[in-house]
């Protein structure tokens, strides 16, 4: 018995006005996040404790629309901002077939492509709590995923987007995002590596100018 | 005050088929404005749960004819062969297209796309992204779609009905879930890509959003549903939850075993064993259980899927999601223990009647993906053909709708044309329905009682095995439930995220779709593919090598027959 089962029981048989999002109930659609006893969890994968008592609250750091339904519109805008698509100078024609990508090249970005946009990391992030403009763990990890993809040539452009404004440098490396991620993505690592990549890139461009 | 929006094309549903259609239309012409409406955020769409892969001929050892034959044989010869030939021809470039857009396909050592074995496919032709292919495909499509400013999203908007005038579609009525405000969206073309209707069954792999909304709104607009009797049951789902354990686990070499430890499929599909098609395997599992060779558990009888001999390395690299699901939801580690499984509803082969361009008989109305029935799946879909279908026919529907909408625009028409009646006439019908729910006093039974009655009758009377009397009972009971729904009790009188109201509308849609399924199943007095009649256990090509259309009438569904297009492959007995 999972927390989501209890929510469904309540809305089916006790109070139909209870509002919460869910769909796949197998931990991949990312819609059923909530605080379970104070910790951000997917309710479909959070077992009900032995005591039978559990506190369920809407995810922190988002405006509550109703009950457990929170407004994630801000995140949807951040998604577009990191340009999460392949950027290339010249696009290969379909007739030329696939871009070869060795398993070790896939491995480089694979974990960062596993994000289900469940928002648990934003609910756990102290920087986002203080500044809603902060790009945040999931959007940054997604942008970084494309930077690591051997098919992509947009890393420099994306690094500017990832570090500009309330970008990656605002991250204080608390690491809560990676702890709560239900898909073992490590967005804290992505944020640190974005900082390093951006520093290296700007250093290189300073050195080039110095020549 | 009802809000009004206008787009050249309105797409309902933002899963793989809807997103692929949107991108196709956006690249066809940047002059077109495309509205993309979905009752959930695009990345929540049920495409996300597809696991095993996407079939396409990309290997030198494979051929288009072989993929076509496998698909046609898999369909028990009910697929339209011209559509299948076109499908297998276009599937490879769609897979490559997704690769170019960034899909993290699993690779061979040399960097080429990796292919795995799948049920009913005679060679390894299923391309995959570990065992989260649907997830990756959906996110790749969604992220890529963000590039196009001409795609205007309406996230968490629920489409309630179509506006039809002068024999053509003119737009649709949608509900903003945040406020319960209605809007009229006028459009020259509407593409319905809302997926299947698995939630009308008790035990299903489908997410809760799969309630056949698009099928029902098209049906109510006079468009026929086709081949609705064909409901796919997937052989391996977790007991209790119905969570899907991908066919890829058998593609990678997993065994199905009964209580005696026997790989019992040797008695059902001796040549293909675990890689037989889903219809035959699901029946085999039920048969084993009926003959007392299943296990008894807290959620009923089950059999075992054994992956232990594959070893931890293969499981973690090829089937990581299976391990995660089994651990999280059944407390079983497949590296150490076999996984308990049983069949569960998985896919609706039938759907909105379309041609290969996604056109329905109603001008301007298109459909693609699981909501549509072209049909390449006939009486039984082969695993991993559905994601390819979403891509191939999503693109085709998007392109055709785009060209249609552009010609209307160039002809000086407003999107949706000039309605002779006001758009309020359409929204007021929906408003009335909403008010009946929101302002109703009293009410008797809970919505959940009606929903569970439907799910239970579909499971027992319109399930894996069917017969005349049960189907007649099912039809009577569905009609009775339709009568009970309007007097159901509604607790939520609010207008912000009134999910209860949404569920009432969904249940209303599902009842129509279920009626059409039970009706078509009753009319098909033979057994073919996933439709097995215990009273007519043989296939009967003389009387039933035909599609069945069902039309909505006040008295219930009205049937019509349509010939199957046979090009090069004459129906023969189907053996595996």
XYZ file of C-alpha atoms in Angstrom:
787
model
C 0.000 0.000 0.000
C 1.428 3.291 -1.156
C 0.555 6.865 -0.281
C -1.087 7.288 -3.699
C -3.405 4.340 -2.956
C -4.515 6.076 0.211
C -5.150 9.322 -1.662
C -7.220 7.437 -4.208
C -9.171 5.664 -1.522
C -9.922 9.001 0.117
C -11.071 10.698 -3.065
C -13.070 7.688 -4.304
C -14.902 6.879 -1.080
C -14.563 9.726 1.410
C -14.208 13.124 -0.252
C -14.243 13.532 -4.012
C -13.033 17.106 -3.773
C -9.492 16.057 -2.878
C -7.222 17.280 -5.693
C -3.919 15.627 -6.630
C -2.174 14.738 -9.863
C -1.235 11.213 -10.848
C -1.211 8.964 -13.878
C 1.230 6.119 -14.490
C 1.574 4.909 -10.852
C 4.910 3.385 -11.866
C 7.284 6.229 -11.102
C 7.888 7.557 -14.596
C 5.243 10.180 -15.490
C 6.468 12.434 -12.689
C 3.101 13.903 -11.770
C 2.428 12.587 -8.244
C 5.104 14.328 -6.152
C 4.224 15.528 -2.639
C 5.824 15.888 0.767
C 5.453 12.631 2.648
C 6.268 13.091 6.328
C 8.200 16.176 5.331
C 10.276 14.635 2.527
C 9.627 15.151 -1.210
C 8.518 11.799 -2.664
C 6.596 10.307 -5.550
C 3.420 9.267 -3.751
C 3.034 6.231 -6.046
C 6.344 4.839 -4.765
C 6.140 5.949 -1.122
C 5.000 3.092 1.119
C 2.667 3.902 3.958
C 4.620 3.449 7.193
C 3.788 0.594 9.580
C 2.120 2.984 11.994
C -0.494 3.645 9.327
C -0.140 7.364 9.902
C 1.357 9.654 7.335
C 1.460 13.412 6.781
C 0.953 14.390 3.131
C 1.550 17.994 2.045
C 1.961 19.792 -1.257
C 5.538 20.169 -2.518
C 7.351 23.112 -0.928
C 8.502 26.154 -2.883
C 5.615 26.195 -5.370
C 2.363 28.145 -5.219
C -0.404 25.758 -4.154
C -3.335 25.715 -6.560
C -5.461 23.266 -4.641
C -4.674 20.552 -2.082
C -1.622 18.754 -3.533
C -1.765 20.484 -6.920
C 1.031 23.049 -7.241
C 1.824 25.521 -10.002
C 4.838 24.349 -12.036
C 4.455 26.960 -14.772
C 7.753 28.603 -13.785
C 9.625 25.368 -14.376
C 8.010 24.925 -17.788
C 9.429 28.317 -18.796
C 12.885 27.406 -17.503
C 12.828 24.263 -19.625
C 12.603 26.313 -22.808
C 15.300 28.674 -21.553
C 18.011 25.960 -21.470
C 17.358 25.043 -25.144
C 16.876 21.316 -24.542
C 17.337 20.241 -28.136
C 20.263 19.281 -30.353
C 22.032 22.345 -31.753
C 24.258 21.833 -34.788
C 25.932 23.886 -37.450
C 24.920 21.382 -40.122
C 22.168 18.875 -39.643
C 22.677 15.442 -41.059
C 20.185 14.323 -43.724
C 17.969 11.397 -42.742
C 19.396 9.354 -45.608
C 22.831 9.576 -43.997
C 21.545 7.505 -41.090
C 22.268 7.880 -37.400
C 25.056 9.849 -35.778
C 27.343 7.147 -34.460
C 27.486 7.308 -30.667
C 29.547 4.773 -28.763
C 28.157 3.297 -25.528
C 30.784 5.239 -23.543
C 29.630 8.482 -25.210
C 26.023 7.680 -24.281
C 27.170 6.882 -20.746
C 28.476 10.462 -20.345
C 25.023 12.046 -20.440
C 22.770 9.063 -19.812
C 21.970 9.702 -16.128
C 21.136 13.366 -16.828
C 18.579 12.280 -19.432
C 16.655 10.268 -16.828
C 14.917 13.256 -15.211
C 11.124 12.852 -15.097
C 10.415 16.525 -14.222
C 8.750 15.504 -10.958
C 9.847 18.695 -9.171
C 11.035 16.911 -6.013
C 14.462 18.544 -6.409
C 12.939 22.034 -6.547
C 10.939 21.267 -3.415
C 14.184 20.328 -1.659
C 16.352 23.166 -2.978
C 17.140 25.967 -0.473
C 18.360 28.306 -3.228
C 15.103 27.955 -5.180
C 13.210 28.461 -1.913
C 14.837 31.874 -1.594
C 14.832 32.845 -5.268
C 12.145 31.505 -7.602
C 14.113 32.774 -10.586
C 16.940 30.314 -9.870
C 17.294 27.989 -12.841
C 17.244 25.058 -10.415
C 18.394 21.436 -10.464
C 16.208 19.735 -13.117
C 16.415 22.444 -15.801
C 20.175 22.829 -15.298
C 20.733 19.055 -15.447
C 18.727 18.879 -18.662
C 20.693 21.667 -20.321
C 23.904 19.994 -19.196
C 22.664 16.665 -20.619
C 22.631 18.218 -24.102
C 26.073 19.781 -23.519
C 27.459 16.295 -22.875
C 25.797 14.737 -25.927
C 28.343 13.900 -28.649
C 25.767 14.920 -31.294
C 25.413 18.443 -29.948
C 27.431 21.564 -30.782
C 25.539 24.082 -28.685
C 27.472 23.798 -25.410
C 28.907 27.324 -25.404
C 25.582 28.922 -26.196
C 23.898 26.816 -23.539
C 26.574 27.505 -20.904
C 25.749 31.206 -21.213
C 22.066 30.403 -20.697
C 22.826 28.101 -17.774
C 25.044 30.575 -15.957
C 23.388 33.885 -16.868
C 20.892 35.579 -14.525
C 19.900 33.380 -11.614
C 21.970 30.564 -13.081
C 24.210 27.744 -11.951
C 26.610 29.960 -9.977
C 23.813 30.666 -7.480
C 23.862 26.989 -6.448
C 25.441 26.629 -3.017
C 26.026 22.893 -3.438
C 23.832 21.723 -0.596
C 23.102 18.621 -2.664
C 19.559 18.004 -1.377
C 18.358 17.804 -4.986
C 20.413 14.694 -5.670
C 19.348 13.077 -2.397
C 15.612 13.362 -3.149
C 15.801 12.456 -6.851
C 13.736 9.286 -7.385
C 15.606 8.489 -10.617
C 19.186 8.691 -9.300
C 19.983 11.731 -11.385
C 22.689 13.851 -9.785
C 21.661 17.427 -10.597
C 24.033 18.787 -7.918
C 26.906 17.289 -9.882
C 25.527 18.788 -13.116
C 25.408 22.240 -11.493
C 29.016 21.985 -10.237
C 30.257 20.798 -13.604
C 28.406 23.614 -15.371
C 30.302 26.066 -13.137
C 33.620 24.428 -14.002
C 32.848 24.277 -17.734
C 31.778 27.918 -17.748
C 34.930 28.972 -15.866
C 37.164 27.005 -18.223
C 35.411 28.406 -21.273
C 35.758 31.995 -20.140
C 39.382 31.413 -19.143
C 40.086 30.024 -22.595
C 38.467 32.982 -24.285
C 40.494 35.401 -22.100
C 43.685 33.560 -23.043
C 42.753 33.660 -26.710
C 42.196 37.390 -26.486
C 45.565 37.751 -24.714
C 47.413 36.120 -27.603
C -17.713 35.121 -20.808
C -16.303 32.296 -22.869
C -12.753 32.703 -24.074
C -12.036 32.206 -27.760
C -8.848 31.043 -29.396
C -8.086 30.409 -33.007
C -5.492 28.144 -34.614
C -5.028 26.688 -38.057
C -4.605 23.297 -36.434
C -5.708 22.166 -32.992
C -4.087 18.976 -31.709
C -5.716 17.130 -28.833
C -3.217 15.076 -26.849
C 0.521 15.637 -26.464
C 1.982 12.148 -26.308
C 4.212 10.734 -29.024
C 1.576 10.938 -31.789
C 0.324 14.433 -30.933
C 3.820 15.883 -30.513
C 5.054 14.256 -33.728
C 2.050 15.709 -35.570
C 2.697 19.142 -34.064
C 6.348 19.148 -35.108
C 5.462 17.919 -38.617
C 2.911 20.710 -39.029
C 5.305 23.315 -37.621
C 8.057 22.320 -40.061
C 5.617 22.141 -42.987
C 4.972 25.869 -42.747
C 5.908 28.436 -40.145
C 2.830 30.409 -41.173
C 0.585 27.947 -39.426
C -0.513 28.449 -35.890
C -0.771 25.184 -33.979
C -2.662 24.763 -30.723
C -1.572 21.743 -28.673
C -4.086 20.857 -25.978
C -3.573 18.187 -23.357
C -5.292 17.348 -20.097
C -1.841 16.719 -18.612
C 1.567 18.315 -19.133
C 3.040 16.685 -22.264
C 5.718 14.770 -20.362
C 3.015 13.038 -18.274
C 1.393 11.482 -21.375
C 1.169 7.730 -21.269
C 3.781 7.261 -24.012
C 6.103 7.732 -21.031
C 5.309 4.229 -19.773
C 6.246 2.370 -22.967
C 9.308 0.339 -22.178
C 10.543 -2.173 -24.721
C 11.250 -0.328 -27.950
C 10.385 0.879 -31.422
C 10.299 -1.468 -34.400
C 11.943 -0.436 -37.673
C 14.014 -2.130 -40.352
C 17.512 -0.702 -39.917
C 19.703 -3.789 -39.952
C 21.191 -5.367 -43.063
C 19.889 -8.818 -42.060
C 16.295 -7.490 -42.032
C 13.857 -6.513 -44.799
C 10.735 -4.390 -45.204
C 8.807 -7.396 -46.476
C 9.708 -9.372 -43.394
C 8.558 -6.600 -41.056
C 5.349 -6.322 -43.082
C 4.707 -10.061 -42.988
C 5.398 -10.291 -39.233
C 2.991 -7.416 -38.621
C 0.285 -8.864 -40.873
C 0.606 -12.345 -39.426
C 0.630 -10.809 -35.944
C -2.595 -8.973 -36.819
C -4.208 -12.324 -37.682
C -4.559 -10.952 -41.232
C -6.872 -8.121 -40.258
C -4.335 -5.335 -40.846
C -4.732 -3.368 -44.059
C -1.731 -4.485 -46.026
C -1.280 -1.279 -48.004
C -1.082 0.609 -44.707
C 1.395 -1.895 -43.279
C 3.630 -1.620 -46.338
C 3.690 2.138 -46.020
C 4.258 1.894 -42.263
C 7.306 -0.382 -42.497
C 8.750 1.811 -45.267
C 8.544 4.998 -43.199
C 9.378 3.641 -39.740
C 13.181 3.551 -40.262
C 13.511 7.237 -41.144
C 11.356 8.147 -38.151
C 13.707 6.292 -35.820
C 16.640 8.097 -37.429
C 14.780 11.387 -37.110
C 14.351 10.829 -33.390
C 18.040 9.948 -33.194
C 18.906 13.248 -34.843
C 16.703 15.048 -32.351
C 18.669 13.569 -29.477
C 16.865 10.411 -28.384
C 19.353 8.398 -26.258
C 18.969 5.118 -28.150
C 21.021 2.222 -26.818
C 24.045 1.485 -29.011
C 26.267 -1.270 -30.283
C 29.989 -1.060 -29.539
C 30.598 0.602 -32.926
C 28.108 3.382 -32.170
C 25.239 2.102 -34.311
C 21.717 1.720 -32.962
C 21.222 -1.526 -31.040
C 18.263 -3.807 -31.818
C 16.626 -6.443 -29.635
C 14.248 -9.383 -30.161
C 10.528 -8.882 -29.580
C 7.403 -11.018 -29.634
C 6.208 -11.979 -33.115
C 9.169 -10.268 -34.821
C 11.259 -12.808 -36.705
C 14.567 -10.933 -36.324
C 16.059 -8.388 -33.939
C 14.470 -5.154 -35.186
C 13.297 -3.375 -32.049
C 15.403 -0.282 -31.403
C 15.457 0.729 -27.762
C 16.633 3.152 -25.130
C 17.341 0.674 -22.314
C 13.850 -0.304 -21.126
C 12.558 3.268 -20.986
C 12.056 3.779 -24.696
C 8.685 5.513 -24.399
C 9.991 7.823 -21.703
C 12.981 8.871 -23.804
C 10.978 9.161 -26.995
C 8.365 11.342 -25.320
C 10.870 13.640 -23.628
C 12.931 13.951 -26.821
C 9.830 14.895 -28.828
C 8.597 17.305 -26.171
C 11.962 18.996 -25.746
C 12.424 19.283 -29.492
C 8.908 20.723 -29.881
C 9.914 23.614 -27.602
C 12.018 24.944 -30.505
C 8.949 25.917 -32.475
C 7.238 29.148 -31.435
C 4.284 28.316 -33.692
C 3.285 25.492 -31.336
C 1.107 27.066 -28.653
C 0.560 24.777 -25.686
C -2.537 24.499 -23.574
C -1.273 22.344 -20.713
C -3.947 20.873 -18.472
C -6.815 21.713 -20.785
C -9.429 19.017 -21.168
C -11.224 18.790 -24.523
C -14.919 18.011 -24.161
C -16.403 18.113 -27.645
C -15.934 18.947 -31.305
C -17.801 21.618 -33.232
C -19.086 20.321 -36.559
C -20.857 22.448 -39.113
C -21.503 22.206 -42.814
C -20.141 18.679 -42.797
C -16.698 19.679 -41.498
C -14.968 20.147 -38.176
C -14.737 23.812 -37.123
C -13.135 23.631 -33.735
C -13.538 22.277 -30.245
C -14.648 23.066 -26.733
C -12.064 22.800 -23.971
C -11.996 23.205 -20.232
C -9.140 24.927 -18.399
C -8.552 22.689 -15.384
C -7.146 25.542 -13.293
C -10.370 27.537 -13.394
C -13.026 25.307 -14.985
C -13.531 28.066 -17.528
C -14.624 26.876 -20.955
C -13.037 28.047 -24.162
C -13.899 27.677 -27.806
C -10.930 26.902 -30.026
C -11.684 27.348 -33.693
C -9.491 25.454 -36.125
C -9.435 24.413 -39.770
C -8.133 21.003 -38.767
C -8.327 19.067 -35.514
C -6.022 16.111 -34.812
C -7.148 13.717 -32.103
C -4.177 11.962 -30.467
C -5.524 11.121 -27.037
C -4.405 7.490 -26.813
C -6.394 4.461 -25.775
C -9.087 3.607 -23.273
C -7.444 1.001 -21.034
C -8.936 2.426 -17.869
C -12.309 0.886 -18.687
C -10.692 -2.347 -17.457
C -10.064 -3.253 -13.849
C -6.634 -4.624 -14.376
C -4.578 -2.564 -16.821
C -1.052 -1.385 -17.477
C -2.490 1.980 -18.513
C -2.185 5.197 -16.555
C -5.309 6.778 -15.106
C -5.457 9.330 -17.926
C -6.227 6.674 -20.568
C -9.981 7.072 -20.693
C -10.715 7.138 -24.419
C -11.684 10.834 -24.420
C -10.743 11.466 -28.037
C -12.428 8.309 -29.298
C -15.622 9.342 -27.550
C -15.661 12.946 -28.802
C -15.074 11.791 -32.380
C -17.740 9.078 -32.022
C -20.223 11.618 -30.717
C -19.406 13.875 -33.658
C -20.576 11.113 -36.008
C -17.209 9.591 -36.848
C -17.105 5.786 -36.725
C -14.870 3.782 -34.414
C -13.238 0.796 -36.066
C -12.329 -2.722 -34.858
C -13.114 -1.869 -31.257
C -13.481 -5.506 -30.187
C -9.731 -5.968 -30.328
C -8.316 -5.259 -26.888
C -4.758 -6.289 -26.226
C -3.821 -8.006 -22.973
C -0.137 -7.953 -22.140
C 1.025 -11.269 -20.681
C 3.304 -9.835 -18.010
C 2.100 -7.245 -15.510
C 2.657 -7.141 -11.756
C -0.300 -8.627 -9.850
C -2.199 -6.069 -7.801
C -0.953 -2.927 -9.509
C -0.970 -3.914 -13.200
C 2.460 -2.322 -13.640
C 3.943 -3.369 -16.976
C 6.976 -5.667 -17.035
C 8.251 -5.181 -20.547
C 8.281 -7.825 -23.252
C 11.938 -6.849 -23.642
C 12.590 -8.962 -20.551
C 11.666 -11.949 -22.717
C 13.362 -10.397 -25.740
C 16.562 -10.394 -23.697
C 16.037 -14.080 -22.831
C 13.692 -14.277 -19.816
C 11.575 -17.399 -19.187
C 7.926 -17.816 -18.247
C 7.389 -20.646 -15.768
C 4.479 -22.324 -14.025
C 4.218 -23.797 -10.551
C 5.991 -26.970 -11.675
C 8.957 -24.905 -12.836
C 8.037 -25.770 -16.439
C 8.513 -23.369 -19.369
C 4.899 -24.056 -20.270
C 4.906 -22.124 -23.561
C 6.406 -25.209 -25.192
C 2.794 -26.407 -25.267
C 1.433 -23.199 -26.855
C 4.106 -21.536 -28.998
C 6.741 -24.276 -29.382
C 8.752 -22.479 -32.054
C 8.794 -19.000 -30.612
C 8.406 -19.902 -26.941
C 8.527 -16.666 -24.872
C 8.652 -14.602 -28.077
C 5.204 -15.543 -29.301
C 2.643 -12.785 -29.865
C 0.801 -11.230 -26.943
C -2.687 -12.554 -27.709
C -1.595 -16.187 -27.717
C 0.682 -15.777 -24.700
C -1.950 -14.051 -22.590
C -4.428 -16.835 -23.297
C -1.730 -19.388 -22.461
C -1.134 -17.788 -19.059
C -4.845 -17.818 -18.249
C -5.078 -21.434 -19.391
C -2.190 -22.475 -17.120
C -3.864 -20.789 -14.186
C -7.226 -22.407 -14.974
C -5.603 -25.820 -15.111
C -4.141 -25.325 -11.662
C -0.530 -24.661 -12.598
C -0.418 -21.078 -11.331
C 0.607 -19.722 -7.931
C -1.870 -18.227 -5.485
C -1.064 -14.809 -4.087
C -2.738 -11.949 -2.237
C -3.793 -10.453 -5.595
C -5.005 -13.679 -7.195
C -3.301 -16.278 -9.332
C -0.011 -15.606 -11.099
C 2.911 -17.180 -12.956
C 6.612 -16.419 -12.895
C 8.922 -14.465 -15.161
C 12.434 -15.683 -14.497
C 15.343 -13.388 -15.416
C 17.918 -14.764 -12.996
C 19.949 -16.587 -15.646
C 20.510 -13.288 -17.507
C 22.735 -12.109 -14.676
C 22.987 -8.765 -12.925
C 25.045 -7.104 -15.656
C 22.527 -7.716 -18.450
C 19.597 -6.841 -16.202
C 21.209 -3.563 -15.134
C 22.253 -2.513 -18.615
C 19.268 -3.702 -20.666
C 16.434 -3.894 -18.136
C 17.217 -1.410 -15.350
C 13.626 -0.167 -15.168
C 12.280 -3.717 -14.730
C 14.575 -4.135 -11.742
C 13.543 -0.758 -10.327
C 9.820 -1.510 -10.771
C 10.053 -4.999 -9.289
C 12.047 -3.712 -6.300
C 9.876 -0.657 -5.633
C 6.454 -2.084 -6.316
C 6.730 -5.838 -5.579
C 9.768 -5.973 -3.252
C 11.344 -8.516 -5.598
C 14.896 -8.340 -6.916
C 14.806 -10.021 -10.356
C 18.531 -10.747 -10.090
C 17.730 -13.085 -7.198
C 14.068 -14.073 -7.575
C 11.562 -14.613 -10.386
C 8.923 -11.898 -10.840
C 5.239 -12.756 -10.293
C 3.233 -11.802 -13.401
C -0.254 -12.082 -14.885
C -1.931 -10.692 -18.017
C -3.408 -7.180 -17.944
C -5.225 -4.961 -20.422
C -2.588 -3.049 -22.364
C -3.712 -1.546 -25.666
C -6.778 -0.727 -27.757
C -6.144 -1.927 -31.306
C -9.364 -0.286 -32.441
C -10.008 3.420 -32.565
C -11.110 6.317 -34.707
C -11.451 5.194 -38.323
C -8.739 6.871 -40.426
C -6.888 6.392 -43.676
C -3.086 6.347 -43.960
C -2.984 10.152 -43.813
C -4.842 10.233 -40.530
C -7.992 11.518 -42.217
C -11.298 10.506 -40.710
C -14.516 10.541 -42.776
C -15.255 13.991 -41.271
C -13.414 16.658 -43.311
C -10.820 18.469 -41.197
C -10.786 15.818 -38.480
C -7.664 13.692 -38.146
C -6.485 11.091 -35.708
C -3.220 9.229 -35.019
C -1.555 6.986 -32.459
C -3.488 4.631 -30.202
C -6.637 6.774 -30.501
C -6.752 6.009 -34.222
C -7.290 2.809 -36.171
C -5.548 2.924 -39.570
C -5.140 -0.155 -39.175
C -1.702 -1.714 -39.113
C -2.490 -3.676 -35.956
C -5.602 -5.537 -37.016
C -6.660 -8.092 -34.414
C -3.377 -8.096 -32.492
C -0.596 -5.526 -32.367
C 3.000 -6.687 -32.211
C 4.996 -5.233 -29.353
C 7.180 -2.246 -30.362
C 5.049 -1.392 -33.411
C 3.034 1.165 -31.460
C 5.776 3.731 -30.859
C 6.708 3.507 -34.550
C 3.031 3.905 -35.407
C 2.805 7.091 -33.331
C 5.793 8.513 -35.203
C 4.871 7.441 -38.739
C 1.187 8.308 -38.607
C 1.661 11.269 -36.268
C 3.889 12.809 -38.909
C 1.544 11.917 -41.762
C -1.499 13.338 -39.964
C 0.446 16.497 -39.084
C 1.570 17.034 -42.678
C -1.824 16.363 -44.223
C -3.607 18.577 -41.705
C -1.018 21.294 -42.337
C -1.524 21.227 -46.065
C -5.312 21.216 -45.619
C -5.199 24.122 -43.148
C -2.803 26.107 -45.320
C -5.019 25.751 -48.371
C -7.963 27.010 -46.332
C -5.938 29.950 -45.091
C -4.786 30.791 -48.616
C -8.394 30.510 -49.740
C -9.191 33.390 -47.402
C -10.963 31.354 -44.750
C -10.561 32.030 -41.067
C -9.456 28.956 -39.193
C -12.617 27.042 -38.541
C -14.437 29.050 -41.175
C -17.359 31.266 -40.371
C -19.659 29.493 -38.012
C -23.308 29.930 -38.896
C -24.178 29.562 -35.248
C -22.195 31.210 -32.516
C -19.432 29.324 -30.783
C -21.358 29.895 -27.538
C -23.861 27.363 -28.737
C -21.168 24.719 -28.450
C -19.798 25.916 -25.159
C -23.222 26.307 -23.595
C -23.905 22.592 -24.054
C -20.754 21.859 -22.090
C -21.602 24.554 -19.553
C -24.983 22.962 -18.938
C -23.371 19.598 -18.373
C -20.913 21.111 -15.927
C -23.603 22.947 -14.051
C -25.638 19.796 -13.714
C -22.640 18.287 -11.916
C -21.636 21.341 -9.900
C -25.058 22.461 -8.794
C -26.700 19.103 -8.330
C -28.342 18.553 -4.972
C -28.030 15.208 -3.279
C -27.021 12.524 -5.689
C -26.891 8.866 -4.840
C -23.966 6.614 -5.485
C -20.337 7.610 -5.736
C -18.648 7.930 -9.130
C -16.183 5.256 -8.030
C -19.026 2.731 -7.707
C -20.042 3.255 -11.320
C -16.428 3.230 -12.513
C -15.651 0.012 -10.646
C -18.818 -1.637 -11.980
C -17.731 -0.799 -15.521
C -14.179 -2.025 -14.935
C -15.355 -5.255 -13.390
C -17.883 -6.085 -16.121
C -15.350 -5.345 -18.865
C -12.818 -7.580 -17.139
C -15.170 -10.542 -16.705
C -17.440 -10.256 -19.763
C -15.366 -8.434 -22.392
C -11.959 -9.756 -21.357
C -9.521 -12.326 -22.750
C -12.298 -14.903 -23.253
C -15.790 -13.853 -24.386
C -19.101 -15.441 -25.329
C -22.521 -14.401 -26.582
C -24.459 -14.312 -23.353
C -21.763 -12.490 -21.374
C -21.430 -9.855 -24.092
C -25.187 -9.281 -24.155
C -25.135 -8.889 -20.388
C -22.213 -6.483 -20.662
C -24.143 -4.325 -23.141
C -27.204 -4.255 -20.886
C -25.090 -3.375 -17.863
C -23.182 -0.610 -19.672
C -26.493 0.952 -20.723
C -27.710 0.716 -17.169
C -24.538 2.422 -15.899
C -25.075 5.188 -18.461
C -28.476 5.707 -16.896
C -27.014 5.841 -13.398
C -24.155 8.257 -14.110
C -26.204 11.479 -14.250
C -27.492 10.914 -10.727
C -24.114 10.128 -9.178
C -22.988 12.109 -6.163
C -20.429 14.870 -6.640
C -18.642 16.302 -3.592
C -16.626 19.018 -5.271
C -18.563 22.177 -6.118
C -15.466 24.264 -6.722
C -13.969 25.391 -9.990
C -10.259 25.060 -9.241
C -8.825 21.709 -10.272
C -12.143 19.993 -9.864
C -10.746 16.556 -10.639
C -13.989 14.889 -9.651
C -15.763 16.700 -12.464
C -13.002 15.677 -14.863
C -13.383 12.055 -13.734
C -17.143 12.271 -14.298
C -16.575 13.437 -17.883
C -13.959 10.719 -18.394
C -16.301 8.045 -17.109
C -19.005 9.336 -19.423
C -16.537 8.988 -22.346
C -15.418 5.518 -21.261
C -18.986 4.245 -21.119
C -19.481 5.150 -24.789
C -16.219 3.527 -25.804
C -16.972 0.416 -23.712
C -20.371 0.074 -25.345
C -18.781 0.129 -28.749
C -16.219 -2.514 -27.655
C -18.892 -4.853 -26.254
C -21.121 -4.337 -29.287
C -18.360 -5.069 -31.811
C -17.270 -8.102 -29.770
C -20.818 -9.432 -29.825
C -21.125 -8.967 -33.581
C -17.859 -10.731 -34.390
C -18.885 -14.366 -34.173
C -15.407 -15.811 -34.689
C -12.046 -15.808 -32.902
C -9.244 -13.736 -34.350
C -6.160 -12.280 -32.690
C -6.967 -10.809 -29.297
C -10.710 -11.415 -29.727
C -11.438 -14.943 -28.518
C -15.006 -16.229 -28.496
C -15.380 -19.497 -26.574
C -18.588 -20.082 -28.542
C -16.816 -19.475 -31.886
C -13.244 -20.615 -31.248
C -12.143 -20.638 -34.915
C -11.198 -17.854 -37.269
C -13.796 -17.482 -40.019
C -12.340 -15.658 -43.021
C -15.428 -16.277 -45.135
C -17.662 -14.231 -42.881
C -15.279 -12.051 -40.880
C -12.208 -11.051 -42.840
C -13.709 -7.597 -42.375
C -13.357 -4.471 -40.305
C -16.293 -3.483 -38.177
C -17.229 0.171 -37.904
C -19.479 1.369 -35.148
C -21.500 4.560 -35.391
C -23.055 6.330 -32.457
C -26.854 6.479 -32.420
C -29.289 7.311 -29.605
C -30.192 3.600 -29.483
C -26.548 2.556 -29.143
C -23.896 1.533 -31.660
C -24.831 0.788 -35.260
C -22.483 -1.515 -37.153
C -21.096 -1.422 -40.659
C -18.583 -3.626 -42.391
C -15.536 -2.683 -44.393
C -13.276 -4.874 -46.528
C -9.707 -5.594 -45.444
C -7.083 -4.483 -47.921
C -5.066 -7.567 -48.882
C -2.130 -6.851 -51.193
C 0.463 -9.621 -51.245
C -0.122 -11.862 -48.261
C -3.072 -14.239 -48.396
C -4.485 -15.247 -45.002
C -3.160 -18.583 -43.778
C -3.294 -20.379 -40.465
C -1.339 -18.534 -37.803
C 1.227 -20.633 -35.939
C 4.233 -19.729 -33.800
